[in-house]
mmCIF file of C-alpha atoms in Angstrom:
data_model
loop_
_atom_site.group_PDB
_atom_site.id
_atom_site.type_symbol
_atom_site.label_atom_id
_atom_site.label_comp_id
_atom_site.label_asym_id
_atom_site.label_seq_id
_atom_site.Cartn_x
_atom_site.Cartn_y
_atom_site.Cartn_z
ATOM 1 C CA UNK G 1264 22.959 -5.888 -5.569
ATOM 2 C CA UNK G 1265 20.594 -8.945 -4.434
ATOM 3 C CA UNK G 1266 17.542 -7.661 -3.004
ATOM 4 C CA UNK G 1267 16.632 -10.472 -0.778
ATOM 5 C CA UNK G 1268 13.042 -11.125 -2.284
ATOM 6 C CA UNK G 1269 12.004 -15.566 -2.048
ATOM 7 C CA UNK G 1270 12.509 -15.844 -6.143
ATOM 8 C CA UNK G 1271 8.982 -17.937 -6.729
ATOM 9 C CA UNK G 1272 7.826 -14.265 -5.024
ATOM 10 C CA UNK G 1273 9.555 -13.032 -8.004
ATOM 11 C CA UNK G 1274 8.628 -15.254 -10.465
ATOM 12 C CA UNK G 1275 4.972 -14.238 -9.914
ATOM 13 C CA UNK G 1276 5.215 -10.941 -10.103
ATOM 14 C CA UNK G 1277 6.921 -10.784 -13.623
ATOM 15 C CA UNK G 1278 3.992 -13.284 -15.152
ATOM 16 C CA UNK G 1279 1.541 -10.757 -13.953
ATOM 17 C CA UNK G 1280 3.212 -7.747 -15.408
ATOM 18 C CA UNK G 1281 3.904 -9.929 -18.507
ATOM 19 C CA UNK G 1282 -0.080 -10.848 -18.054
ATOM 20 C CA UNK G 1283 -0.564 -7.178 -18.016
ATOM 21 C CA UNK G 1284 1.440 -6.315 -21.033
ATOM 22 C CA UNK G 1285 4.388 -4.399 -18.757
ATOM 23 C CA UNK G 1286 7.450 -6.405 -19.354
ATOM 24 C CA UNK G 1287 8.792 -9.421 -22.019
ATOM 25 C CA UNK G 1288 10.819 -11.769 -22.037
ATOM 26 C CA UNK G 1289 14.406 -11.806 -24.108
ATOM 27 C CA UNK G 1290 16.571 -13.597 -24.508
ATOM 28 C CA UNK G 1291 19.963 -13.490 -22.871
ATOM 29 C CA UNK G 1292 22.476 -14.373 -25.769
ATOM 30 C CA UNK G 1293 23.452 -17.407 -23.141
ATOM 31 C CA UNK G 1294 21.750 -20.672 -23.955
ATOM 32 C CA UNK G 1295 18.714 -21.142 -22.172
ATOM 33 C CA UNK G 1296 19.441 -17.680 -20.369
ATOM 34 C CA UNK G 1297 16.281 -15.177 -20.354
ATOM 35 C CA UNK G 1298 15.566 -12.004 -18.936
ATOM 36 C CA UNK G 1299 12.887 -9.156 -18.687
ATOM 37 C CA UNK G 1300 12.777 -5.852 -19.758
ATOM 38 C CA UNK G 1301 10.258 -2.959 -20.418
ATOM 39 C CA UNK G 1302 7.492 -3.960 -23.034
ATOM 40 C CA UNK G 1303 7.658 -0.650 -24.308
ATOM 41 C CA UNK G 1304 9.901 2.425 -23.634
ATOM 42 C CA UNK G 1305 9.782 4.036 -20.011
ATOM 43 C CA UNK G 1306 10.425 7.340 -20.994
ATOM 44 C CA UNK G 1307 6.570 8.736 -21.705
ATOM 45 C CA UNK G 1308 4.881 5.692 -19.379
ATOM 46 C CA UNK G 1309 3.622 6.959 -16.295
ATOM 47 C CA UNK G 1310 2.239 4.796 -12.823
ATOM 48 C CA UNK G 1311 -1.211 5.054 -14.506
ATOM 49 C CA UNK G 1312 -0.223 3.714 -17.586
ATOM 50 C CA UNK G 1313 1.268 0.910 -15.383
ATOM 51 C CA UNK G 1314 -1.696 0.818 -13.052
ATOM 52 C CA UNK G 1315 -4.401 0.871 -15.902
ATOM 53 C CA UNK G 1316 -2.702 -1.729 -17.753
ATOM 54 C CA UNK G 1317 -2.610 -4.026 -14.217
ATOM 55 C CA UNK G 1318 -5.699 -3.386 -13.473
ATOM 56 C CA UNK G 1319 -7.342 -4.435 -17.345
ATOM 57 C CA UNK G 1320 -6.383 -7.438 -16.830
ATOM 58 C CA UNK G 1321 -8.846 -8.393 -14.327
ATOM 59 C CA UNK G 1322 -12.238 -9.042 -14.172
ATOM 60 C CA UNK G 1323 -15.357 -7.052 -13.664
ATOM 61 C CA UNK G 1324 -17.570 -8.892 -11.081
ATOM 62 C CA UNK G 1325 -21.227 -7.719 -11.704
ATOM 63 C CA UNK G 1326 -22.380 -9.044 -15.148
ATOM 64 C CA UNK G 1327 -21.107 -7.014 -18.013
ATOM 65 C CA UNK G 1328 -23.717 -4.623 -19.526
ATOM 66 C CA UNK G 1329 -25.798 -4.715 -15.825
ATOM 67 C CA UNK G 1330 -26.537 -1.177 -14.135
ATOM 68 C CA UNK G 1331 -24.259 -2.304 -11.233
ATOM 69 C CA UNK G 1332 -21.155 -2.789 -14.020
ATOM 70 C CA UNK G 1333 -21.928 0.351 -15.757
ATOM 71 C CA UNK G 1334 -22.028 2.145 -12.527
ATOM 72 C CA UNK G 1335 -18.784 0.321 -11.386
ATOM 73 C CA UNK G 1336 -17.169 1.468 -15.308
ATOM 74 C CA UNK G 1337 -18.169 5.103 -14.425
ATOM 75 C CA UNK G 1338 -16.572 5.327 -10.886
ATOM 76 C CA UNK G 1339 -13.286 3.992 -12.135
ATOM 77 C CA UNK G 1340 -13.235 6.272 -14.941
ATOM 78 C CA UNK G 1341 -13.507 8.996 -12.887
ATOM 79 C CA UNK G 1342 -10.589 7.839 -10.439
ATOM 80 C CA UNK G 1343 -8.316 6.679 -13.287
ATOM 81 C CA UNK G 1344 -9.115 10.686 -14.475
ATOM 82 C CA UNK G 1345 -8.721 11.902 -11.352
ATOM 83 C CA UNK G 1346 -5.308 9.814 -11.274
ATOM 84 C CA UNK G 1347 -4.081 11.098 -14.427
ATOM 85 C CA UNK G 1348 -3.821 14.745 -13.681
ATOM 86 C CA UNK G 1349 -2.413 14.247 -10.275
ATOM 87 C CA UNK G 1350 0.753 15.474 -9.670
ATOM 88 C CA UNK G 1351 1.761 12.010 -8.293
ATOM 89 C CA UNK G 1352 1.103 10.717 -12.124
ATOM 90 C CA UNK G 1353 5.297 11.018 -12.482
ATOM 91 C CA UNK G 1354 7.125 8.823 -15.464
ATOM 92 C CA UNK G 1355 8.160 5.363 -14.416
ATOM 93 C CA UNK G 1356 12.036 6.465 -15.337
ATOM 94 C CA UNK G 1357 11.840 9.518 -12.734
ATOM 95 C CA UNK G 1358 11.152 7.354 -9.701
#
């Protein structure tokens, strides 16, 4: 099945999940040959677990340790909390 999707399009979006600790790369058995998979197992890793580990990855924009970033901290906690008991938090293999 080819999905149609411009492959540099592609190629971005697997560096940032590998950034973000979602997928590696193996190799293929063929010479040269690579591929991605999973970094770890699917089965127990949920869209926050994906989203959280996207999202670490970044950067916080107010100066760490200043009221604005602790306040910033706090409000994100509370969403990825909120997040993680929604009923929309479903494992990545059940999509």
């Amino acid at each position: 099945v080819e999905l149609e999707i411009p492959v540099k399009l592609v190629q971005q979006l697997l560096a940032e999940l590998g950034t973000a600790g979602l997928v590696v790369e193996v190799a293929t058995g063929r010479r040269g040959d690579f591929a991605f998979q999973p970094a770890r197992s699917i089965e127990d890793m949920t869209l926050r677990d994906v989203l959280d580990a996207y999202e670490q990855r970044g950067e916080v924009l107010p100066p760490a340790g200043s009221e604005e970033a602790e306040k910033i901290s706090l409000c994100l906690k509370a969403i990825s909390d909120a997040a993680g008991n929604s009923a929309g938090n479903v494992k990545v293999k059940d999509i």
